[in-house]
Coordinates of C-alpha atoms and ligand atoms in Angstrom, one line a residue:
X1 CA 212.4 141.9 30.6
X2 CA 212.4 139.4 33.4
X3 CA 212.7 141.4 37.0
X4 CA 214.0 139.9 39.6
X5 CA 214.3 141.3 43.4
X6 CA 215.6 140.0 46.6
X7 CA 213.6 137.8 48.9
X8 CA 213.4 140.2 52.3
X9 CA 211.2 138.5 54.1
X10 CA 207.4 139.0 52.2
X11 CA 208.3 141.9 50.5
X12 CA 208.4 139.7 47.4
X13 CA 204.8 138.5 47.3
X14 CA 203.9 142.8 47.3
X15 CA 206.5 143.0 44.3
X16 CA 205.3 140.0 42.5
X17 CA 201.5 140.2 43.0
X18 CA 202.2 144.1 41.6
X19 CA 204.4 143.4 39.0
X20 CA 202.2 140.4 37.3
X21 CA 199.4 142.7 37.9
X22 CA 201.3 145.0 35.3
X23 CA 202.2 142.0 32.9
X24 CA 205.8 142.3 33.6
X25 CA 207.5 138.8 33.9
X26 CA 209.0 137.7 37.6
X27 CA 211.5 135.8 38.1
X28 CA 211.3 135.3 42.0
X29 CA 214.7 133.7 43.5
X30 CA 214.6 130.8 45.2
X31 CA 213.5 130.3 48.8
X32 CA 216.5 132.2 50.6
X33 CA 218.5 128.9 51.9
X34 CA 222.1 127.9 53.2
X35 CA 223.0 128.0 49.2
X36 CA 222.0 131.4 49.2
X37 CA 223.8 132.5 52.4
X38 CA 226.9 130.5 51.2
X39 CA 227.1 132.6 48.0
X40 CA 226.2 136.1 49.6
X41 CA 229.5 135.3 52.1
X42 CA 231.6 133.9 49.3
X43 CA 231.1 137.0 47.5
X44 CA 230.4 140.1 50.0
X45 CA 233.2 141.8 51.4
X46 CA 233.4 139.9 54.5
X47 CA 232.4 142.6 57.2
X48 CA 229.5 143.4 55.2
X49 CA 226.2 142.8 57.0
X50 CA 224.0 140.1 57.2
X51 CA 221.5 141.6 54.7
X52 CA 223.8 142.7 52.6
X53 CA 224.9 138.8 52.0
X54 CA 221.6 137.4 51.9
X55 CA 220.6 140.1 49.2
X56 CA 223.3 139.2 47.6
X57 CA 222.9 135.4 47.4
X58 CA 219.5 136.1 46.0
X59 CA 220.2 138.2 43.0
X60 CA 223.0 135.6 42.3
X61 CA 220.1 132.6 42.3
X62 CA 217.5 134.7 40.1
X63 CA 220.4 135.8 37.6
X64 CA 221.4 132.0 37.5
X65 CA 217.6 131.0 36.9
X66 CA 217.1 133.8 34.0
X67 CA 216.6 137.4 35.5
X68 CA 218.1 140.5 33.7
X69 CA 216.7 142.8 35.6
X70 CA 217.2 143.8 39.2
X71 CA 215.1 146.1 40.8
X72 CA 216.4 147.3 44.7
X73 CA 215.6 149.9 47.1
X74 CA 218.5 151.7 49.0
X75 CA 219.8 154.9 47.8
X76 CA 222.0 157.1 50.0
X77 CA 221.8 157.2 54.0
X78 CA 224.2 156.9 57.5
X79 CA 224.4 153.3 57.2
X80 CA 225.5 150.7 54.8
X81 CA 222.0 150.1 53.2
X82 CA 222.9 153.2 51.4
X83 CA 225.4 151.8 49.5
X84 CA 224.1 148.5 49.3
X85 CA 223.1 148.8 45.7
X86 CA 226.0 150.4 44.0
X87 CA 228.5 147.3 45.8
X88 CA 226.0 145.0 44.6
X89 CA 226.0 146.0 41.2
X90 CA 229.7 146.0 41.0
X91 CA 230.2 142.5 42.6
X92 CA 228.0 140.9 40.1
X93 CA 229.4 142.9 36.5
X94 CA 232.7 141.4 38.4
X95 CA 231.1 138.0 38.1
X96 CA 230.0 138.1 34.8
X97 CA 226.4 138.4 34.8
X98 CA 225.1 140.4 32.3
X99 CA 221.7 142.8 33.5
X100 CA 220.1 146.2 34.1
X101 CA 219.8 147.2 37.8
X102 CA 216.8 149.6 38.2
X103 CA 217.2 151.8 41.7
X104 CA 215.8 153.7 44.1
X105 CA 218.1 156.6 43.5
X106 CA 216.5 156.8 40.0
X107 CA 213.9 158.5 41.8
X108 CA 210.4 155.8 42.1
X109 CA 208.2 157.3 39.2
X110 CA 211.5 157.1 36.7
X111 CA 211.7 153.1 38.4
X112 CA 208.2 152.2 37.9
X113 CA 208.0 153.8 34.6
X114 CA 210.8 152.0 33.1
X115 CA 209.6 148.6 35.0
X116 CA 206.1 148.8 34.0
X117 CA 207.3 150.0 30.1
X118 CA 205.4 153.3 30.8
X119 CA 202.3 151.5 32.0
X120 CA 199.4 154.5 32.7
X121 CA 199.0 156.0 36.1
X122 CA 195.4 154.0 36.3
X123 CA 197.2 150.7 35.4
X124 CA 200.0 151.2 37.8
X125 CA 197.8 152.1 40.4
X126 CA 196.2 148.7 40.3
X127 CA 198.7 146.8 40.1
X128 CA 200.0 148.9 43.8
X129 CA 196.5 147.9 45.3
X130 CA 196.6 144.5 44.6
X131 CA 200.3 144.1 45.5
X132 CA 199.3 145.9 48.7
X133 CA 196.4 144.1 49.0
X134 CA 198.4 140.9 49.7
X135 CA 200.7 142.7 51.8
X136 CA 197.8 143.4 54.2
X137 CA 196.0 140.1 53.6
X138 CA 199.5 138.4 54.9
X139 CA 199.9 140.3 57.3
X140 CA 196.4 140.0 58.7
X141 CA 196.9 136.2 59.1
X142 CA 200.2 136.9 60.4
X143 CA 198.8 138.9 63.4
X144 CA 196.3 135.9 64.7
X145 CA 199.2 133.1 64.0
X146 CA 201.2 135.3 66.8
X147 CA 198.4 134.5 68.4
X148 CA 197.6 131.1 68.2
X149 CA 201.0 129.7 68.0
X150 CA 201.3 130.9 71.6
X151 CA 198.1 128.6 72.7
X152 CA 197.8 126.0 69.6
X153 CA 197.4 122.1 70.9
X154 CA 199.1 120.5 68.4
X155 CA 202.8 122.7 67.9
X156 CA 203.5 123.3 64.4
X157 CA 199.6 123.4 63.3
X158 CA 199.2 127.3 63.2
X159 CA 203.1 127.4 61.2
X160 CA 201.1 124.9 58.6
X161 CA 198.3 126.8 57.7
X162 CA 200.1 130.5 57.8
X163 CA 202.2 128.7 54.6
X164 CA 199.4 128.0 53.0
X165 CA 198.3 131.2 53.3
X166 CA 200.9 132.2 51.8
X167 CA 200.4 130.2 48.9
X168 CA 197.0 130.9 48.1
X169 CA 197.8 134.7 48.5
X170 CA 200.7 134.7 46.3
X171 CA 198.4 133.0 43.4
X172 CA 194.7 135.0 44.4
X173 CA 194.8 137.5 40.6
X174 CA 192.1 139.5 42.0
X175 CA 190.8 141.4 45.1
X176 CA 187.9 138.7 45.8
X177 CA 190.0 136.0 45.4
X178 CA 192.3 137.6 48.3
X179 CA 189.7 138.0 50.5
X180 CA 188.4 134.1 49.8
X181 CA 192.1 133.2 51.1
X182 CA 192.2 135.5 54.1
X183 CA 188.8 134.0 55.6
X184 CA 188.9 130.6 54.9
X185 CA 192.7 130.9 56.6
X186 CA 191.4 132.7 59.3
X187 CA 188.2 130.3 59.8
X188 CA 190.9 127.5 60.0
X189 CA 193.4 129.1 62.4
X190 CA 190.6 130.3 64.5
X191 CA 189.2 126.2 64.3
X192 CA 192.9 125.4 66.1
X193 CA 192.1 123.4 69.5
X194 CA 194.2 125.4 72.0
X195 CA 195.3 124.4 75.6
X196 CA 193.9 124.6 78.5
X197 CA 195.9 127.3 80.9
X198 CA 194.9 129.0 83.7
X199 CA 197.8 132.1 82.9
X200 CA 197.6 133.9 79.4
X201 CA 200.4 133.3 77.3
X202 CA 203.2 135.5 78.1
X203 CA 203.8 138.3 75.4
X204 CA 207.0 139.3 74.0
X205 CA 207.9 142.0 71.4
X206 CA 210.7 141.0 68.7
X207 CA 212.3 144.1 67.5
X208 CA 215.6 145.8 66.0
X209 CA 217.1 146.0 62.2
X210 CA 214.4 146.0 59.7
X211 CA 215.8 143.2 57.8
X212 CA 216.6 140.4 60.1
X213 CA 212.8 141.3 62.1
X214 CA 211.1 140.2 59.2
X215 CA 212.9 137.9 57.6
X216 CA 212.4 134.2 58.8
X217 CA 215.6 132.5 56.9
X218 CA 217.7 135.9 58.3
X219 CA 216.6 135.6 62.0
X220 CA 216.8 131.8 62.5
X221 CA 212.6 131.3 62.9
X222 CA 212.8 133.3 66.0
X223 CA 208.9 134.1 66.0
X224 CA 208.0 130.1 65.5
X225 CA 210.5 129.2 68.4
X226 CA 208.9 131.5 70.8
X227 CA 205.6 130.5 69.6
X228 CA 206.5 126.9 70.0
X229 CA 207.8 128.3 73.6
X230 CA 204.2 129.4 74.3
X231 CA 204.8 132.8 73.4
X232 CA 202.6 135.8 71.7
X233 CA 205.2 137.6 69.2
X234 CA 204.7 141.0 69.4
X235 CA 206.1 142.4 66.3
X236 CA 205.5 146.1 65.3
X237 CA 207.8 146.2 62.2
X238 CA 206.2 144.8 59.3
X239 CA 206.1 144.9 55.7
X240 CA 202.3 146.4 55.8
X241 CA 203.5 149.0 58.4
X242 CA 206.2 150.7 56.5
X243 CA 204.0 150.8 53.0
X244 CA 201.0 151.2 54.1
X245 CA 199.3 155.1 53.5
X246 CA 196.8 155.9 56.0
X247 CA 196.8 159.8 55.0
X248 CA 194.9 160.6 59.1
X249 CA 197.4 158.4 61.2
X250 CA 200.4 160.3 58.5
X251 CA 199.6 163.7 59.3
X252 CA 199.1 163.0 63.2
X253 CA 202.2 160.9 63.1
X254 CA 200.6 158.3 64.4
X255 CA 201.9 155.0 63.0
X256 CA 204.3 152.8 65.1
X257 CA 207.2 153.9 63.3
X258 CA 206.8 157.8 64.2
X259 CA 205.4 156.9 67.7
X260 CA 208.4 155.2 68.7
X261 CA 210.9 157.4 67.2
X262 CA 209.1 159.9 69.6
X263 CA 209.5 157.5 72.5
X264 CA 213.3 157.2 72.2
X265 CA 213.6 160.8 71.6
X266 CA 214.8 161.5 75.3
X267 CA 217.7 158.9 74.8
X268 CA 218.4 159.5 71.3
X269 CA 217.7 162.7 68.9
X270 CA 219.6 161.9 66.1
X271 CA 218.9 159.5 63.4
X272 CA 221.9 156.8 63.5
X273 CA 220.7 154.9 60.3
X274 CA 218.6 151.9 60.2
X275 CA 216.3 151.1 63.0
X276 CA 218.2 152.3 65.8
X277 CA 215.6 155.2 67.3
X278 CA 212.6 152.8 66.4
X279 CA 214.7 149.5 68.6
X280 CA 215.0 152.4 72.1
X281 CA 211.3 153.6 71.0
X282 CA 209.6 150.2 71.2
X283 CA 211.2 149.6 74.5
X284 CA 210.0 152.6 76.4
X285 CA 206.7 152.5 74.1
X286 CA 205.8 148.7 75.6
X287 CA 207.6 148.5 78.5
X288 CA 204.2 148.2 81.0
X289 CA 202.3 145.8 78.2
X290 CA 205.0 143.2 77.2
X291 CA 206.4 140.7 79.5
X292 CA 209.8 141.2 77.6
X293 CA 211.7 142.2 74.2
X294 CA 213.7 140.2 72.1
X295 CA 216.1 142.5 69.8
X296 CA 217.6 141.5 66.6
X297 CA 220.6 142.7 65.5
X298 CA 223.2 141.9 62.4
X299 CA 226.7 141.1 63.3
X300 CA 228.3 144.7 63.0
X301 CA 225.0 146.8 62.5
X302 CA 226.4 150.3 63.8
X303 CA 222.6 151.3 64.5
X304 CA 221.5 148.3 66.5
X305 CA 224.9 148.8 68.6
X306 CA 223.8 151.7 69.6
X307 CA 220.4 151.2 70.2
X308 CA 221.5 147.8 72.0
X309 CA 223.8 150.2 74.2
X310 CA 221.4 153.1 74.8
X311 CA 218.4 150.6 76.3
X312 CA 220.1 149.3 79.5
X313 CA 220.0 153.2 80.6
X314 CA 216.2 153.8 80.1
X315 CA 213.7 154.6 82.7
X316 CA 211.4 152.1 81.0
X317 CA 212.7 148.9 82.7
X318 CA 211.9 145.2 80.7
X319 CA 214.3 142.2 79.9
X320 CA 215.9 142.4 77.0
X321 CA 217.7 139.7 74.9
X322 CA 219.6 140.6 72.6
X323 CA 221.0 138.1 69.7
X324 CA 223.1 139.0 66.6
X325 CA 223.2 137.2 63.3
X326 CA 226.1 136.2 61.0
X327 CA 226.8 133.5 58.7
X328 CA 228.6 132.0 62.0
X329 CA 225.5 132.0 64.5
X330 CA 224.3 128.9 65.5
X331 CA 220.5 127.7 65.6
X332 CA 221.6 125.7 68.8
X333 CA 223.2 128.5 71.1
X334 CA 220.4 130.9 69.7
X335 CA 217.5 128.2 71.0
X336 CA 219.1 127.9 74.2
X337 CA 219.4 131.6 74.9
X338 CA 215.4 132.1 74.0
X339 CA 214.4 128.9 76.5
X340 CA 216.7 130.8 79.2
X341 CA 215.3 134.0 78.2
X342 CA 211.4 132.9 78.4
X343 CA 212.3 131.0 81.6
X344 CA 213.6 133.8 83.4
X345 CA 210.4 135.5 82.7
X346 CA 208.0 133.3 83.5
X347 CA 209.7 133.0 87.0
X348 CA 209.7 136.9 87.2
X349 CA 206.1 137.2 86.9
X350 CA 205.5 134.2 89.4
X351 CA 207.8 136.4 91.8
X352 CA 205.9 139.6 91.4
X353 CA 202.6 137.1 91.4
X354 CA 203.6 136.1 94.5
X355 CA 204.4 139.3 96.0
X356 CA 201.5 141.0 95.4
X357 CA 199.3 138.4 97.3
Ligands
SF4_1 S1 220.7 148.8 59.4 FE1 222.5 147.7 60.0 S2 222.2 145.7 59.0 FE2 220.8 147.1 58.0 S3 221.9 147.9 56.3 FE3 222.2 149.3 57.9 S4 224.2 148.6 58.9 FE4 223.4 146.9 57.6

């Protein structure tokens, strides 16, 4: 068997680090590119959403490089990530490939058991903390790149070294090697000669549909263009956050996802599918500690319409941008509306600077 499994942002380096762990072979797609988009679109009914076509385009590049197996999450829910699989499937048997598609609806231990070729629970276990493991790791560097990106001398430095992070977490075999990574990675951000500025860097939160928050290729670099910007990224939704067990802050309901679904619950009850209650709930939950929020949204993405609709009417006030992605958004247009965007704040908070003395 050679499994194969769409990119989504870092997801991939969990899958991989757990699935080599449990000596099944990978065959990672290539780096999601315009290729890949260009596929997805030539093939997806074309008001799928943007997700949907990059998914798409990825499982077409690992089938072409040698996968016959494809292992997705998704199984039945209000919005079209539920049926994501199933379309999927049918688009590429129409195209000729020949493979086994191993899904979510199978229920996970009947996944797992047929991906791991009835591995025992011990085995499978360790092969979920070290694919973990690396999800943390990454996601540890991740948090003080925000960080220095916002302050770095030298633009681009803080980008550099998170990719090699990467790397050396995507090849680290064993727990100690992982933690080797994450230090000497954090030594050398850490090392980063920053600039000299009287204000702190303003801070903005990037939220909205799961997919195009944390996928890089998906949302055009938006994090490394407010960074270069001299922003902090605030970013709540992460790969860590959604798979990470912390049996204390689960019973109390006290991880990001559940606070915020609290927080919209006055302008929203219902679950619309997606992200939509968590977009409203991140707004009200930071509107007195972010200077703004950038919300991400696919072209079409029922949920994010909402939510996009729902947050001019909160008590909670903060600027909001909003941008949506599709094959036909442009990097340009998209750069100019963040400088306009990160502008108009900066000469808010001089305003209310000003005021105040
Ligand atoms: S949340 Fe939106 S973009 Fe994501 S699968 Fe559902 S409809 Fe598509």
């Amino acid at each position: 068997m050679r499994m194969t499994f769409p990119h989504m942002g870092n997801v991939w380096v969990g899958v991989k680090g757990m699935a080599e762990k449990l000596g099944v072979e990978c065959v990672v797609p290539p780096p999601t590119s315009q290729r890949t988009l260009s596929l997805g679109v030539k093939y997806s009914p074309e008001t799928a959403c943007l997700p949907f076509k990059l998914t798409l385009g990825n499982m077409i590049e690992a089938l072409e490089c040698g996968a016959d197996t494809i292992a997705v999450l998704g199984q039945y829910g209000p919005c079209r990530f539920g049926y994501y699989p199933k379309v999927q499937e049918l688009i590429l048997r129409d195209l000729g490939y020949k493979f086994v598609m191993v899904r979510e609806s199978m229920g996970v231990i009947n996944m797992i058991r047929y991906l791991t070729n009835r591995a025992s629970p011990r085995e499978v276990l360790s092969g979920f903390r070290l694919g973990l493991a690396k999800l943390k790791t990454l996601d540890n560097v991740e948090q003080l790149v925000y960080k220095m990106r916002a302050i770095e001398r030298d633009k681009g430095m803080a980008t550099r070294i998170y990719r090699d992070a990467t790397t050396a977490i995507v090849s680290a075999k064993d727990h100690k090697a992982l933690k080797r990574a994450e230090q000497e990675h954090l030594k050398k951000l850490t090392q980063l000669p920053t600039v000299a500025s009287p204000e702190p860097p303003l801070k903005i939160g990037v939220t909205g549909e799961f997919f195009v928050v944390i996928d890089p290729f998906a949302n055009m670099d938006v994090e490394i263009e407010l960074g270069k910007l001299g922003v902090e990224v605030q970013r709540p939704q992460s790969v860590w956050e959604l798979v990470r067990f912390n049996p204390l802050l689960s019973v109390l309901k006290l991880r990001e996802k559940e606070k915020s679904i609290r927080a919209a619950k006055p302008y929203l009850t219902q679950h619309v599918g997606g992200d939509g209650r968590q977009t409203i709930g991140e707004k009200v939950l930071h509107a007195s500690n972010w200077d703004g929020l950038v919300h991400l949204q696919p072209f079409g993405c029922l949920p994010e319409i909402m939510a996009r609709n729902i947050m001019p009417s909160t008590k909670e006030t903060m600027p909001v941008l909003s941008i949506i992605y599709d094959e036909h958004t442009g990097r340009a247009g998209m750069l100019n509306r963040l400088e306009a965007f990160v502008d108009m704040i900066q000469r808010r908070k001089r305003r209310q600077a000003e005021a105040c003395v």
